[in-house]
CSV table of N, CA and C in Angstrom, one decimal:
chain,number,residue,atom,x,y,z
A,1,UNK,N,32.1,2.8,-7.4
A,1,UNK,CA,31.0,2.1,-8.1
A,1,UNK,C,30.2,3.0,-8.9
A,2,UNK,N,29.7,3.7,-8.3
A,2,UNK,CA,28.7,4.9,-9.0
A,2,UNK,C,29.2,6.3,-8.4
A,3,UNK,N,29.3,7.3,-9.6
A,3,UNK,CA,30.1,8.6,-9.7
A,3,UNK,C,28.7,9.3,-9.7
A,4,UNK,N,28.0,10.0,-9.2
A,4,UNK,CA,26.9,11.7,-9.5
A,4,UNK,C,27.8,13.0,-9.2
A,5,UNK,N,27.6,13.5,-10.3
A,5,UNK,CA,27.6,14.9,-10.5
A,5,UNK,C,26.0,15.7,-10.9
A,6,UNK,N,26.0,17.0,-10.1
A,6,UNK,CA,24.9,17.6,-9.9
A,6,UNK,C,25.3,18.7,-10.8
A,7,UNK,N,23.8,19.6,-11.3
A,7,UNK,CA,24.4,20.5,-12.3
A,7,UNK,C,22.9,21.3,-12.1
A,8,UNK,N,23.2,22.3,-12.6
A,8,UNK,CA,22.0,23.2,-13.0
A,8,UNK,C,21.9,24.7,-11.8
A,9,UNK,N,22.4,24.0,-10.6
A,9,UNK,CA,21.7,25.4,-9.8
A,9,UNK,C,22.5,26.5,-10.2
A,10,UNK,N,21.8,27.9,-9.2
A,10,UNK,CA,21.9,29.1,-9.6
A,10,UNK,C,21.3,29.8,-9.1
A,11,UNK,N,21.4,31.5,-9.1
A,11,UNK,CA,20.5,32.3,-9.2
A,11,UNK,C,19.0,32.2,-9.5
A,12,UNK,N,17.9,32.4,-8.3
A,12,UNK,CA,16.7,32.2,-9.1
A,12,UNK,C,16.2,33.6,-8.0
A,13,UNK,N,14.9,34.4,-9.0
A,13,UNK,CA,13.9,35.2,-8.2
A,13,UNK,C,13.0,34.3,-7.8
A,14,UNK,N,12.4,34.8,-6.4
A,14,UNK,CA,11.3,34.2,-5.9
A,14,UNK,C,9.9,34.1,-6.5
A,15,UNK,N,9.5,32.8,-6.6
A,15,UNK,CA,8.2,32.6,-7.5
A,15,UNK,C,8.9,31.8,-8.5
A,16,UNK,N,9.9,32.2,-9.0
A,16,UNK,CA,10.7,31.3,-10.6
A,16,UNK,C,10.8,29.6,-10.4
A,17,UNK,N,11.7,29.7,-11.4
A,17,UNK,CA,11.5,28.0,-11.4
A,17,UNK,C,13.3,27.4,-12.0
A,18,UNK,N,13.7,26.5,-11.3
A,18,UNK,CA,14.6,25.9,-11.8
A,18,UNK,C,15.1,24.7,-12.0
A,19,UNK,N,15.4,24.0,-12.9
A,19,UNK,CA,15.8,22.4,-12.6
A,19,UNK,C,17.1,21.9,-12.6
A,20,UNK,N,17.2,20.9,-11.9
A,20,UNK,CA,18.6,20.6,-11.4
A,20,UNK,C,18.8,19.5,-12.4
A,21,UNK,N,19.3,18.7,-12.4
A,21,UNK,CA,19.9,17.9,-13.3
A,21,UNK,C,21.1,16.6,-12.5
A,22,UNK,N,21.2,15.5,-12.2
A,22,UNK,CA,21.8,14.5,-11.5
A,22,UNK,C,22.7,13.1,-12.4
A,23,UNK,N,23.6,13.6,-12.9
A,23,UNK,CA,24.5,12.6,-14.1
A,23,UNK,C,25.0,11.1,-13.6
A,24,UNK,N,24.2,10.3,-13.6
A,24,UNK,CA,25.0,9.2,-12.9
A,24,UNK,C,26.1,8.2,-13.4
A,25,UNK,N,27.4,7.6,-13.1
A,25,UNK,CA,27.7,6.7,-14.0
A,25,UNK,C,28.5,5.8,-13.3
A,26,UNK,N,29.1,4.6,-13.8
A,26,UNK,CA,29.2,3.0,-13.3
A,26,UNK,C,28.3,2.3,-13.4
A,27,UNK,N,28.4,1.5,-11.9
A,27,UNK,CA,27.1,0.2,-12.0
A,27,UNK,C,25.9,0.4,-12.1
A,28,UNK,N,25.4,1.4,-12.8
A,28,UNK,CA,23.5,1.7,-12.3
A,28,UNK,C,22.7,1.0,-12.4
A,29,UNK,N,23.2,-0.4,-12.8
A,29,UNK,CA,22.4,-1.6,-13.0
A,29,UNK,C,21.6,-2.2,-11.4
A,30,UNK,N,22.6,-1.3,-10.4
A,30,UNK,CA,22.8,-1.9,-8.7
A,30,UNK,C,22.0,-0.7,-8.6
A,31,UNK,N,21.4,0.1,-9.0
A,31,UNK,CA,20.6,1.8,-8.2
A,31,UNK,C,19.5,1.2,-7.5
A,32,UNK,N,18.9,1.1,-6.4
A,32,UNK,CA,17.2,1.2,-6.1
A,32,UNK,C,16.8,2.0,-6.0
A,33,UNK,N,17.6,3.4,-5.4
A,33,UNK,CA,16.7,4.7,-5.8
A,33,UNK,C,17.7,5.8,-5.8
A,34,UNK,N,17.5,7.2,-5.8
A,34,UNK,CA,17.6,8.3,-6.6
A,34,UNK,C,17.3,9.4,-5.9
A,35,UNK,N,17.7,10.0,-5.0
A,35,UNK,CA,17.3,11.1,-3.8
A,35,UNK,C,17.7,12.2,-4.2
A,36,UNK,N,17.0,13.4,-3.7
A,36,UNK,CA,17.6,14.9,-4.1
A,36,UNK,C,17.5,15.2,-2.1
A,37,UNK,N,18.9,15.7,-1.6
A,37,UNK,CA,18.9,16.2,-0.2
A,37,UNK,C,19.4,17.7,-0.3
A,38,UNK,N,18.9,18.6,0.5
A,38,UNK,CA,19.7,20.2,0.8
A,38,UNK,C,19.9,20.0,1.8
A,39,UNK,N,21.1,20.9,2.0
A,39,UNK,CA,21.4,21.7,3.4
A,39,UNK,C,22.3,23.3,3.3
A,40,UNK,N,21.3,23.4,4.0
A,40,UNK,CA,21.6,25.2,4.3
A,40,UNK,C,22.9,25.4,5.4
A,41,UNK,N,23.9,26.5,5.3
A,41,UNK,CA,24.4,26.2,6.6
A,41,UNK,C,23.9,26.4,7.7
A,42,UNK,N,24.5,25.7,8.6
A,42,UNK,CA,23.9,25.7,9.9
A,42,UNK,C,22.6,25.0,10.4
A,43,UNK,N,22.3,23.9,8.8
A,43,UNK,CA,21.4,23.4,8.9
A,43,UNK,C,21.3,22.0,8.8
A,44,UNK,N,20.7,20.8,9.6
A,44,UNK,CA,21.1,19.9,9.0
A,44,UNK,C,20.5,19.6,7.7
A,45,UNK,N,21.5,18.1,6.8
A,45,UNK,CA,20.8,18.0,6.0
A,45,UNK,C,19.2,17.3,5.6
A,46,UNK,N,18.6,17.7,4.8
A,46,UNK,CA,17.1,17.6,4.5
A,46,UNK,C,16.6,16.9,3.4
A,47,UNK,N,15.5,16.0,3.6
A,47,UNK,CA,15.9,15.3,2.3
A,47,UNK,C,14.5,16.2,1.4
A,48,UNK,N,14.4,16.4,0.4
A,48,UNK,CA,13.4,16.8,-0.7
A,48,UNK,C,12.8,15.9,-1.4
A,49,UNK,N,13.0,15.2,-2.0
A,49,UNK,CA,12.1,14.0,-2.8
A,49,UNK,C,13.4,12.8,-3.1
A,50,UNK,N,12.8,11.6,-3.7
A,50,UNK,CA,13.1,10.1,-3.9
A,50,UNK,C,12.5,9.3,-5.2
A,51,UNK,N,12.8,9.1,-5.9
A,51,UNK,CA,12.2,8.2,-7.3
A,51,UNK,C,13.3,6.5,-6.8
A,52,UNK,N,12.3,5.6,-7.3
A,52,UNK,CA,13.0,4.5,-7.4
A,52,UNK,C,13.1,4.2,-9.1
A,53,UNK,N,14.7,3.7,-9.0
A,53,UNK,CA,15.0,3.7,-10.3
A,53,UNK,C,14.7,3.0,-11.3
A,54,UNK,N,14.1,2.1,-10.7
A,54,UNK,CA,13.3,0.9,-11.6
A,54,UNK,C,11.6,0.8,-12.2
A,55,UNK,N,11.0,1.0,-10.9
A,55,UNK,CA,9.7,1.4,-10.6
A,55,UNK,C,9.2,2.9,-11.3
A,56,UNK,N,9.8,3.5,-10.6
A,56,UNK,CA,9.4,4.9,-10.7
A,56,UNK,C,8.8,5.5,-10.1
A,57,UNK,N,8.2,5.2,-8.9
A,57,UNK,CA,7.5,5.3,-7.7
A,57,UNK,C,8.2,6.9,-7.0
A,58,UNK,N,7.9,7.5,-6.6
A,58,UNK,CA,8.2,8.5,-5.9
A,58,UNK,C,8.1,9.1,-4.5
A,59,UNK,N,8.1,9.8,-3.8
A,59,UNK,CA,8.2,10.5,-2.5
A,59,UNK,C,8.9,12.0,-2.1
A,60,UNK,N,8.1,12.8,-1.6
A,60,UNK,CA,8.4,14.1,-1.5
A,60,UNK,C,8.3,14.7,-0.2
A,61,UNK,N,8.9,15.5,0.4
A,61,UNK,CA,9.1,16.3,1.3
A,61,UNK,C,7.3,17.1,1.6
A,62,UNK,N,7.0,16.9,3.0
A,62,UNK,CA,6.1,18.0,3.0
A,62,UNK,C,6.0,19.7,2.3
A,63,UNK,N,6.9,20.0,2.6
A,63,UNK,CA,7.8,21.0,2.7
A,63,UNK,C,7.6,21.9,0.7
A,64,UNK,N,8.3,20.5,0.3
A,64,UNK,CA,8.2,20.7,-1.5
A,64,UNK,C,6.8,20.0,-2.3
A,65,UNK,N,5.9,19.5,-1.4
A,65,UNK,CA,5.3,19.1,-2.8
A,65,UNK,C,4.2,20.1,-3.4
A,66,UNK,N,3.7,19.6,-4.8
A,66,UNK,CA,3.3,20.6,-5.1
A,66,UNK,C,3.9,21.2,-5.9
A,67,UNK,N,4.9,22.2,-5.5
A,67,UNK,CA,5.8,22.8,-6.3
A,67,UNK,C,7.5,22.2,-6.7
A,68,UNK,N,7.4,20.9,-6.3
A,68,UNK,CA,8.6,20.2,-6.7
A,68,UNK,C,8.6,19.0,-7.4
A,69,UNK,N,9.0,18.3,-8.6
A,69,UNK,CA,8.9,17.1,-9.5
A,69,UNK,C,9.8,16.3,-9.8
A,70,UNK,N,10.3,15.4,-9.5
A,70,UNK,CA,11.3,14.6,-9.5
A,70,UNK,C,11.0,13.5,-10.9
A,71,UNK,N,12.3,13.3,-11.6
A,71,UNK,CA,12.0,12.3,-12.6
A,71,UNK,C,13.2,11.6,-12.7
A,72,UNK,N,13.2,10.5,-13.6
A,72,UNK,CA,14.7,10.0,-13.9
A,72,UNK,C,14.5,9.2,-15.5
A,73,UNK,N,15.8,9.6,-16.2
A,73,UNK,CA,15.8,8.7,-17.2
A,73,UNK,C,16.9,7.6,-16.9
A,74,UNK,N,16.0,6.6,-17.2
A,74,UNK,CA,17.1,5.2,-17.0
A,74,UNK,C,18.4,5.1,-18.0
A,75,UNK,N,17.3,5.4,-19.7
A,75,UNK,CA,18.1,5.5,-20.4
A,75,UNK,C,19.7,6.1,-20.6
A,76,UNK,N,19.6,7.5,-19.7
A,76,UNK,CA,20.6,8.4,-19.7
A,76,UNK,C,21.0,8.8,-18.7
A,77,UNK,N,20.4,7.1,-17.6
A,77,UNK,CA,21.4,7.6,-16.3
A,77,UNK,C,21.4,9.2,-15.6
A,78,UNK,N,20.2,9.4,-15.8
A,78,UNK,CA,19.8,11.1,-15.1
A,78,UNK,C,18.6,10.7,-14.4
A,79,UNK,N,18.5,11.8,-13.2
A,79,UNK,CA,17.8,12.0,-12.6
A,79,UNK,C,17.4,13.6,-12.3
A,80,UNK,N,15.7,13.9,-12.5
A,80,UNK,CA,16.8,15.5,-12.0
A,80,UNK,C,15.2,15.9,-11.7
A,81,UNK,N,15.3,17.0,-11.4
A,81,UNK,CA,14.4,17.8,-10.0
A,81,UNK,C,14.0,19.0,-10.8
A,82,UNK,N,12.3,19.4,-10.8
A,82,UNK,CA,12.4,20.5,-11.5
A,82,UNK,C,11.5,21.5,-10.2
A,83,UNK,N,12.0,22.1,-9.8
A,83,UNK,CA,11.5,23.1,-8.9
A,83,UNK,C,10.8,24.4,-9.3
A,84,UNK,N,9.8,24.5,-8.6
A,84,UNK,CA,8.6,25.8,-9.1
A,84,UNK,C,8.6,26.7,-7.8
A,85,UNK,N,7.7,27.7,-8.2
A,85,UNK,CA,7.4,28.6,-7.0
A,85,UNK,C,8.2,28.8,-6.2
A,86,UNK,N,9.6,28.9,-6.4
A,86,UNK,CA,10.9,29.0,-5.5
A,86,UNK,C,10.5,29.6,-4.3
A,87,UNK,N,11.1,29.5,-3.0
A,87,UNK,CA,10.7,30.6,-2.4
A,87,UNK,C,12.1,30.8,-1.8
A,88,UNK,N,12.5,32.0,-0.7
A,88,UNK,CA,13.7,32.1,-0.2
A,88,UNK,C,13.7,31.0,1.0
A,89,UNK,N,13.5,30.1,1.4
A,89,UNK,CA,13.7,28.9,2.3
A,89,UNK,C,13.7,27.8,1.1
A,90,UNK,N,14.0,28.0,0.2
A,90,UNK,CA,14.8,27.0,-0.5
A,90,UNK,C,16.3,26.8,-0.5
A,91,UNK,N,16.7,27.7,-0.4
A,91,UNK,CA,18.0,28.6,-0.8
A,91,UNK,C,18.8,27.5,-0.1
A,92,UNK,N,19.5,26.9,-0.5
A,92,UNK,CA,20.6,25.3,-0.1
A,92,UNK,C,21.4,24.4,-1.1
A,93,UNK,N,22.6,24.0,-0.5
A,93,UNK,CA,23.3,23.4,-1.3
A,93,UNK,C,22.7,22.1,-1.7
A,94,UNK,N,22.1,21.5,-2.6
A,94,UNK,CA,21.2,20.5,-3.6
A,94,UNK,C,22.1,19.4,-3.5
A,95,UNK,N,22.2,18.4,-2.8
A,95,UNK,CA,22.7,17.1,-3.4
A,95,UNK,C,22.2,16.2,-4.0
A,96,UNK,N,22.6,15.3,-4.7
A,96,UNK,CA,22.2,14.3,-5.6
A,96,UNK,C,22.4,12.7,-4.5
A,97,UNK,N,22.0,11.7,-4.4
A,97,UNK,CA,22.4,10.7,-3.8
A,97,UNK,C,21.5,9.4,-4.5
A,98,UNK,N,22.6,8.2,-4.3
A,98,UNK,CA,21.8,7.0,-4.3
A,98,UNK,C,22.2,5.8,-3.7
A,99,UNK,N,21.4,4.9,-3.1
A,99,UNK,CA,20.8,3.9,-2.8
A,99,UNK,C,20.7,2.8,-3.2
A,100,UNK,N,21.6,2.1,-2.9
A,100,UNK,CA,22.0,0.3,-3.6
A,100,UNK,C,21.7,-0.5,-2.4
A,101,UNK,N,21.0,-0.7,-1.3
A,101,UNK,CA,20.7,-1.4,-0.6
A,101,UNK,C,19.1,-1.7,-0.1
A,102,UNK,N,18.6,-0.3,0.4
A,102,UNK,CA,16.9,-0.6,0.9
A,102,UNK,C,16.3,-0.8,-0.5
A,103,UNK,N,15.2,-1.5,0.2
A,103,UNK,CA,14.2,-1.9,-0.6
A,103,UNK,C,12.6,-1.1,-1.0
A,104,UNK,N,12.5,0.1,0.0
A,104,UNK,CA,11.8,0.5,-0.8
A,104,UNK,C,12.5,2.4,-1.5
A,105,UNK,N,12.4,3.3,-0.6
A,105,UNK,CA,12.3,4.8,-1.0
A,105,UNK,C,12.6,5.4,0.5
A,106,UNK,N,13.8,5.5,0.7
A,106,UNK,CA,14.7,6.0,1.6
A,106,UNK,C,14.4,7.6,2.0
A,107,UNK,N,14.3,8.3,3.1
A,107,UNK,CA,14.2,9.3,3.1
A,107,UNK,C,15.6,10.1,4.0
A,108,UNK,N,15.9,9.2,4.8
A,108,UNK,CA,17.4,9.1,5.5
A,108,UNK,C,18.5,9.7,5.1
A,109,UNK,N,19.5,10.3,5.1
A,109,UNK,CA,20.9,10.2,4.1
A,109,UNK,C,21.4,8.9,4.6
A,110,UNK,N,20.9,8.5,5.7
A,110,UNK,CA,22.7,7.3,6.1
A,110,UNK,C,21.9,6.0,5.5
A,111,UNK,N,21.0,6.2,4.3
A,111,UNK,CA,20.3,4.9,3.9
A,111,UNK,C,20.5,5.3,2.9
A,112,UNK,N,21.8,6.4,2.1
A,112,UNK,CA,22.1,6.2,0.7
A,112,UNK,C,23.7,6.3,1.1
A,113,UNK,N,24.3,5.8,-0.4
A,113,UNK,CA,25.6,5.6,-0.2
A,113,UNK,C,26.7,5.9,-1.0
A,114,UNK,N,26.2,6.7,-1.7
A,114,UNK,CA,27.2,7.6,-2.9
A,114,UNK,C,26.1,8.7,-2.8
A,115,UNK,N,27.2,10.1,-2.2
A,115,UNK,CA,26.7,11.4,-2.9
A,115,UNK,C,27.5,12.1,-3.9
A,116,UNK,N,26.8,13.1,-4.6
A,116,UNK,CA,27.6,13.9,-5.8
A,116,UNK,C,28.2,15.0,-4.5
A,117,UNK,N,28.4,15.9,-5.7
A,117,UNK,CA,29.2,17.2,-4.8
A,117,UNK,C,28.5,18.4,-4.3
A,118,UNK,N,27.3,18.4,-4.6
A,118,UNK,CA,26.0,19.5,-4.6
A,118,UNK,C,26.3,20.5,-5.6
A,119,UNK,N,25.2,21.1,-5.7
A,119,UNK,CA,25.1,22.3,-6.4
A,119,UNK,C,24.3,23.4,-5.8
A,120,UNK,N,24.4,24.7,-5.6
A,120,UNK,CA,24.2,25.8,-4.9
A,120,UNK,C,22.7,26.4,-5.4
A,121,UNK,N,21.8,26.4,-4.9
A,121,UNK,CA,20.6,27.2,-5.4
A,121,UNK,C,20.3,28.0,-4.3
A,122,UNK,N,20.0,29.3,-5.1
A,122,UNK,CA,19.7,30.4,-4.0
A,122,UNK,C,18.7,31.3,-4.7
A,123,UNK,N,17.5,31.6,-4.0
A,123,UNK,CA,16.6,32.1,-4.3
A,123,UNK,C,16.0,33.7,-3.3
A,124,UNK,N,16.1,34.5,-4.3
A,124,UNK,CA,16.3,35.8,-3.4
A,124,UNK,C,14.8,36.8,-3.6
A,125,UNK,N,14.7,36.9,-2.1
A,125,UNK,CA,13.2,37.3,-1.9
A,125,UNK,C,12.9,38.7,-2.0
């Protein structure tokens, strides 16, 4: 139904800033929302922030707010995450995910239902 691919991570120094980027494509007509989740190994996974696709409404991690911003273009079927004040407990594989069923802004993974492949961000202290 819906294909994400994740893009952008990388090398970052601590304090820097980086944004991720979330390509979506198929039905996006069906999206209700738009999640960014990490996991470190050995860790489970964690969610970061949430935008609903229609609304725009948002939700964020204790953990990231402040220094993390979530947006989406409807237009262009993107979603993407722009990350500040890196620190080294960022450092995790980035997924993209979304959410064709709840009704409001999911913080759960098993309440979304297409993930991308992740992308690697590592931030060295």
């Amino acid at each position: 139904q819906v294909q994400l691919v994740e893009s952008g991570g990388g090398l970052v120094q601590a304090g820097g800033s980086l944004r991720l980027s979330c390509a979506a494509s198929g039905t996006i007509f069906s999206i209700n929302a738009m999640g960014w989740f990490r996991q470190a190994p050995g860790k489970e996974r964690e969610f970061v922030s949430a935008v609903k696709w229609r609304g725009g409404s948002t939700l964020y991690a204790d953990s990231v707010k402040g220094r993390f911003a979530i947006s989406r273009d409807n237009a262009k079927n993107t979603v993407n995450l722009q990350m500040n004040s890196l620190k080294a407990e960022d450092t995790a594989v980035y997924f993209c995910a979304a959410d064709f069923a709840f009704s409001g802004l999911p913080r759960i993974p098993s309440q979304y239902e297409e993930w991308g492949q992740g992308t690697q961000v590592t931030v060295s202290s």
